[in-house]
Short mmCIF file of C-alpha atoms in Angstrom, two decimals:
data_model
loop_
_atom_site.label_atom_id
_atom_site.label_comp_id
_atom_site.label_asym_id
_atom_site.label_seq_id
_atom_site.Cartn_x
_atom_site.Cartn_y
_atom_site.Cartn_z
CA MET A 1 123.19 -80.50 -35.00
CA LEU A 2 120.58 -78.94 -37.23
CA GLY A 3 120.54 -79.94 -40.81
CA LEU A 4 119.60 -77.79 -43.73
CA SER A 5 116.43 -79.76 -44.12
CA ASP A 6 115.32 -78.85 -40.59
CA TRP A 7 113.45 -75.54 -40.99
CA SER A 8 112.21 -75.27 -37.42
CA TRP A 9 114.51 -72.30 -36.76
CA LEU A 10 112.96 -70.20 -39.56
CA PRO A 11 109.89 -68.87 -37.67
CA GLY A 12 112.11 -67.70 -34.80
CA VAL A 13 114.49 -65.84 -37.12
CA LEU A 14 111.64 -64.32 -39.11
CA SER A 15 109.78 -63.17 -36.02
CA ALA A 16 112.99 -61.68 -34.58
CA GLY A 17 113.63 -59.88 -37.89
CA VAL A 18 110.09 -58.54 -38.09
CA THR A 19 110.22 -57.44 -34.45
CA ALA A 20 113.53 -55.64 -35.02
CA ALA A 21 112.20 -53.92 -38.16
CA LEU A 22 109.03 -52.78 -36.38
CA ALA A 23 111.01 -51.54 -33.40
CA SER A 24 113.37 -49.63 -35.68
CA ALA A 25 110.46 -48.08 -37.59
CA GLY A 26 108.76 -47.14 -34.32
CA VAL A 27 111.88 -45.45 -32.98
CA GLN A 28 112.32 -43.56 -36.25
CA ALA A 29 108.66 -42.45 -36.24
CA TRP A 30 109.03 -41.28 -32.64
CA ARG A 31 112.17 -39.30 -33.55
CA ASP A 32 110.44 -37.78 -36.60
CA ARG A 33 107.45 -36.84 -34.47
CA GLY A 34 109.71 -35.07 -31.99
CA LYS A 35 111.53 -33.36 -34.85
CA GLY A 36 108.19 -32.27 -36.34
CA ARG A 37 107.08 -30.84 -33.01
CA SER A 38 110.37 -29.03 -32.68
CA SER A 39 110.03 -27.61 -36.21
CA ALA A 40 106.44 -26.56 -35.53
CA ALA A 41 107.37 -24.87 -32.24
CA TYR A 42 110.23 -22.95 -33.84
CA LEU A 43 108.02 -21.90 -36.75
CA ALA A 44 105.26 -20.89 -34.31
CA LEU A 45 107.74 -18.70 -32.43
CA ARG A 46 108.89 -16.95 -35.59
CA ILE A 47 105.31 -16.36 -36.78
CA ALA A 48 104.24 -15.13 -33.32
CA ILE A 49 107.07 -12.60 -33.31
CA ALA A 50 106.10 -11.37 -36.80
CA LEU A 51 102.45 -10.99 -35.74
CA GLU A 52 103.39 -9.19 -32.52
CA ALA A 53 105.59 -6.78 -34.48
CA PHE A 54 102.65 -6.16 -36.84
CA ALA A 55 100.39 -5.34 -33.86
CA HIS A 56 103.02 -2.88 -32.60
CA ASP A 57 103.24 -1.28 -36.07
CA CYS A 58 99.43 -0.92 -36.15
CA SER A 59 99.59 0.96 -32.84
CA GLU A 60 102.33 3.21 -34.26
CA LEU A 61 100.22 3.93 -37.36
CA ILE A 62 97.33 5.15 -35.23
CA ALA A 63 99.63 7.29 -33.07
CA GLU A 64 101.25 8.88 -36.14
CA ASN A 65 97.87 9.71 -37.69
CA VAL A 66 96.65 11.27 -34.42
CA LEU A 67 99.82 13.36 -34.34
CA LEU A 68 99.29 14.44 -37.97
CA LYS A 69 95.72 15.45 -37.12
CA ASP A 70 96.88 17.48 -34.10
CA ILE A 71 99.66 19.20 -36.06
CA GLY A 72 97.49 19.91 -39.11
CA GLY A 73 94.61 21.37 -37.13
CA ALA A 74 91.42 22.51 -38.80
CA ALA A 75 93.15 24.81 -41.29
CA GLU A 76 94.34 22.07 -43.59
CA ARG A 77 93.47 18.47 -44.15
CA PRO A 78 96.44 16.35 -43.07
CA ARG A 79 97.86 13.65 -45.29
CA TYR A 80 97.22 10.62 -43.15
CA ARG A 81 99.10 7.40 -43.53
CA THR A 82 96.57 5.16 -45.21
CA ARG A 83 98.73 2.11 -45.77
CA LEU A 84 98.43 -0.59 -43.13
CA PRO A 85 101.81 -1.85 -41.99
CA PRO A 86 103.15 -4.95 -43.72
CA ILE A 87 103.37 -8.25 -41.90
CA ALA A 88 106.93 -9.54 -41.99
CA GLY A 89 107.33 -12.50 -44.30
CA PHE A 90 106.51 -15.82 -42.72
CA PRO A 91 109.30 -18.40 -42.83
CA ASP A 92 109.33 -20.77 -45.77
CA ASP A 93 109.72 -23.91 -43.68
CA GLY A 94 107.75 -26.70 -45.35
CA GLU A 95 108.40 -29.22 -42.59
CA GLY A 96 107.39 -26.74 -39.91
CA TRP A 97 104.21 -25.71 -41.75
CA ARG A 98 103.20 -29.36 -42.19
CA ALA A 99 103.73 -30.00 -38.47
CA LEU A 100 101.97 -26.79 -37.36
CA ASN A 101 98.42 -27.11 -36.03
CA LEU A 102 96.23 -26.83 -39.13
CA HIS A 103 93.74 -24.39 -37.60
CA LEU A 104 96.52 -22.10 -36.39
CA ALA A 105 98.27 -22.26 -39.76
CA ALA A 106 95.01 -21.25 -41.47
CA GLU A 107 94.51 -18.43 -38.97
CA CYS A 108 98.04 -17.09 -39.54
CA LEU A 109 97.71 -17.16 -43.30
CA GLY A 110 94.20 -15.73 -43.08
CA ILE A 111 95.42 -12.62 -41.25
CA ARG A 112 97.68 -11.74 -44.16
CA ASN A 113 94.74 -12.12 -46.59
CA ALA A 114 92.38 -10.11 -44.37
CA VAL A 115 94.88 -7.24 -44.19
CA SER A 116 95.23 -7.30 -47.98
CA VAL A 117 91.44 -7.15 -48.50
CA THR A 118 91.09 -4.31 -46.00
CA GLN A 119 93.93 -2.40 -47.64
CA SER A 120 92.11 -2.63 -50.98
CA SER A 121 88.94 -1.17 -49.45
CA ILE A 122 90.97 1.63 -47.83
CA ARG A 123 92.62 2.41 -51.16
CA TRP A 124 89.18 2.88 -52.74
CA ALA A 125 87.85 4.82 -49.77
CA VAL A 126 90.71 7.34 -49.92
CA GLU A 127 89.10 8.73 -53.07
CA TYR A 128 85.58 9.08 -51.65
CA ASP A 129 85.67 9.08 -47.86
CA GLY A 130 86.32 12.26 -45.92
CA ASP A 131 86.80 10.29 -42.70
CA ILE A 132 89.68 8.12 -43.87
CA GLU A 133 91.61 8.49 -40.61
CA ASP A 134 88.82 6.70 -38.73
CA ARG A 135 88.64 3.94 -41.31
CA VAL A 136 92.41 3.37 -41.18
CA ALA A 137 92.43 3.44 -37.37
CA ASP A 138 89.54 0.97 -37.13
CA ALA A 139 91.30 -1.40 -39.54
CA ALA A 140 94.62 -1.09 -37.68
CA ILE A 141 92.89 -1.81 -34.37
CA GLU A 142 90.98 -4.80 -35.73
CA HIS A 143 93.93 -6.43 -37.48
CA GLY A 144 96.49 -5.51 -34.82
CA LEU A 145 94.43 -7.08 -32.02
CA ALA A 146 93.65 -10.15 -34.17
CA ALA A 147 97.35 -10.63 -34.91
CA TRP A 148 98.24 -10.29 -31.22
CA ALA A 149 95.56 -12.82 -30.24
CA THR A 150 96.79 -15.32 -32.85
CA ALA A 151 100.37 -14.87 -31.64
CA GLY A 152 99.15 -15.60 -28.11
CA ARG A 153 97.42 -18.79 -29.26
CA LEU A 154 100.59 -19.91 -31.05
CA ARG A 155 102.61 -19.30 -27.89
CA ALA A 156 100.07 -21.17 -25.74
CA VAL A 157 99.68 -24.23 -28.00
CA TYR A 158 103.43 -24.70 -28.43
CA LYS A 159 104.24 -23.77 -24.81
CA LEU A 160 106.41 -20.84 -25.85
CA PRO A 161 107.32 -18.08 -23.39
CA PRO A 162 104.95 -15.09 -23.39
CA ALA A 163 105.84 -12.02 -25.41
CA SER A 164 108.32 -9.86 -23.56
CA TYR A 165 107.57 -6.68 -25.52
CA GLY A 166 104.66 -5.00 -27.26
CA LEU A 167 102.27 -5.01 -24.31
CA GLU A 168 102.06 -1.20 -24.34
CA SER A 169 101.15 -1.29 -28.02
CA VAL A 170 98.35 -3.76 -27.36
CA ARG A 171 97.05 -1.66 -24.48
CA HIS A 172 97.08 1.35 -26.81
CA LEU A 173 95.06 -0.58 -29.41
CA GLN A 174 92.57 -1.73 -26.75
CA GLU A 175 92.22 1.81 -25.36
CA GLU A 176 91.69 3.22 -28.85
CA GLN A 177 89.08 0.55 -29.56
CA LYS A 178 87.24 1.45 -26.34
CA ARG A 179 87.54 5.22 -26.96
CA ARG A 180 86.22 4.87 -30.50
CA ALA A 181 83.30 2.69 -29.37
CA GLU A 182 82.37 5.31 -26.75
CA GLU A 183 82.66 8.04 -29.38
CA VAL A 184 80.30 6.15 -31.69
CA GLU A 185 77.84 5.78 -28.79
CA ARG A 186 77.97 9.53 -28.11
CA ARG A 187 77.42 10.36 -31.79
CA THR A 188 74.50 7.94 -31.97
CA ALA A 189 72.95 9.44 -28.82
CA ARG A 190 73.33 13.01 -30.18
CA ARG A 191 71.80 11.95 -33.48
CA ALA A 192 68.87 10.35 -31.65
CA GLU A 193 68.37 13.52 -29.58
CA ARG A 194 68.29 15.65 -32.72
CA GLU A 195 65.78 13.28 -34.32
CA THR A 196 63.60 13.44 -31.22
CA ALA A 197 63.81 17.26 -31.09
CA ARG A 198 62.42 17.57 -34.61
#
């Protein structure tokens, strides 16, 4: 029988206690990590959907302004929509934001800021720029495609299913971008021809 003065059992008990505590902490950390990933994935899905909806709204803005231009004709200057669409509010999920990939989080938040800065420049240009429809369309294309690309990266990183809607809107934005680039090339070529003819 062991007496109280025999302390040989103490190292075994202590090492078993430390091992149990470390194992418990490890299991808890593993659970928290899984929970963080789950929170980040759910947040990424919600942000991706908001950004995809924004891209769709940018496409709609361009289509509406083209329609206004066609209806108004040359007789009167149409009142174009000059306000870029709002991006739906991002979820206020602190745990999800902390678990979200830092670069993607910065990219998501940066889109909102970029749209705000562009909107300010459009607001000033409305007063002085006769070609406001082009400026608004270019901004809608740029920000709409950037939002769609960021949503795609969120879906890829967090292994979310691809977007099941909005593809037509993105194609419209890409076609408008291409059409506008070709139009700029034609204008530049005509301008160069006129300069050469002088």
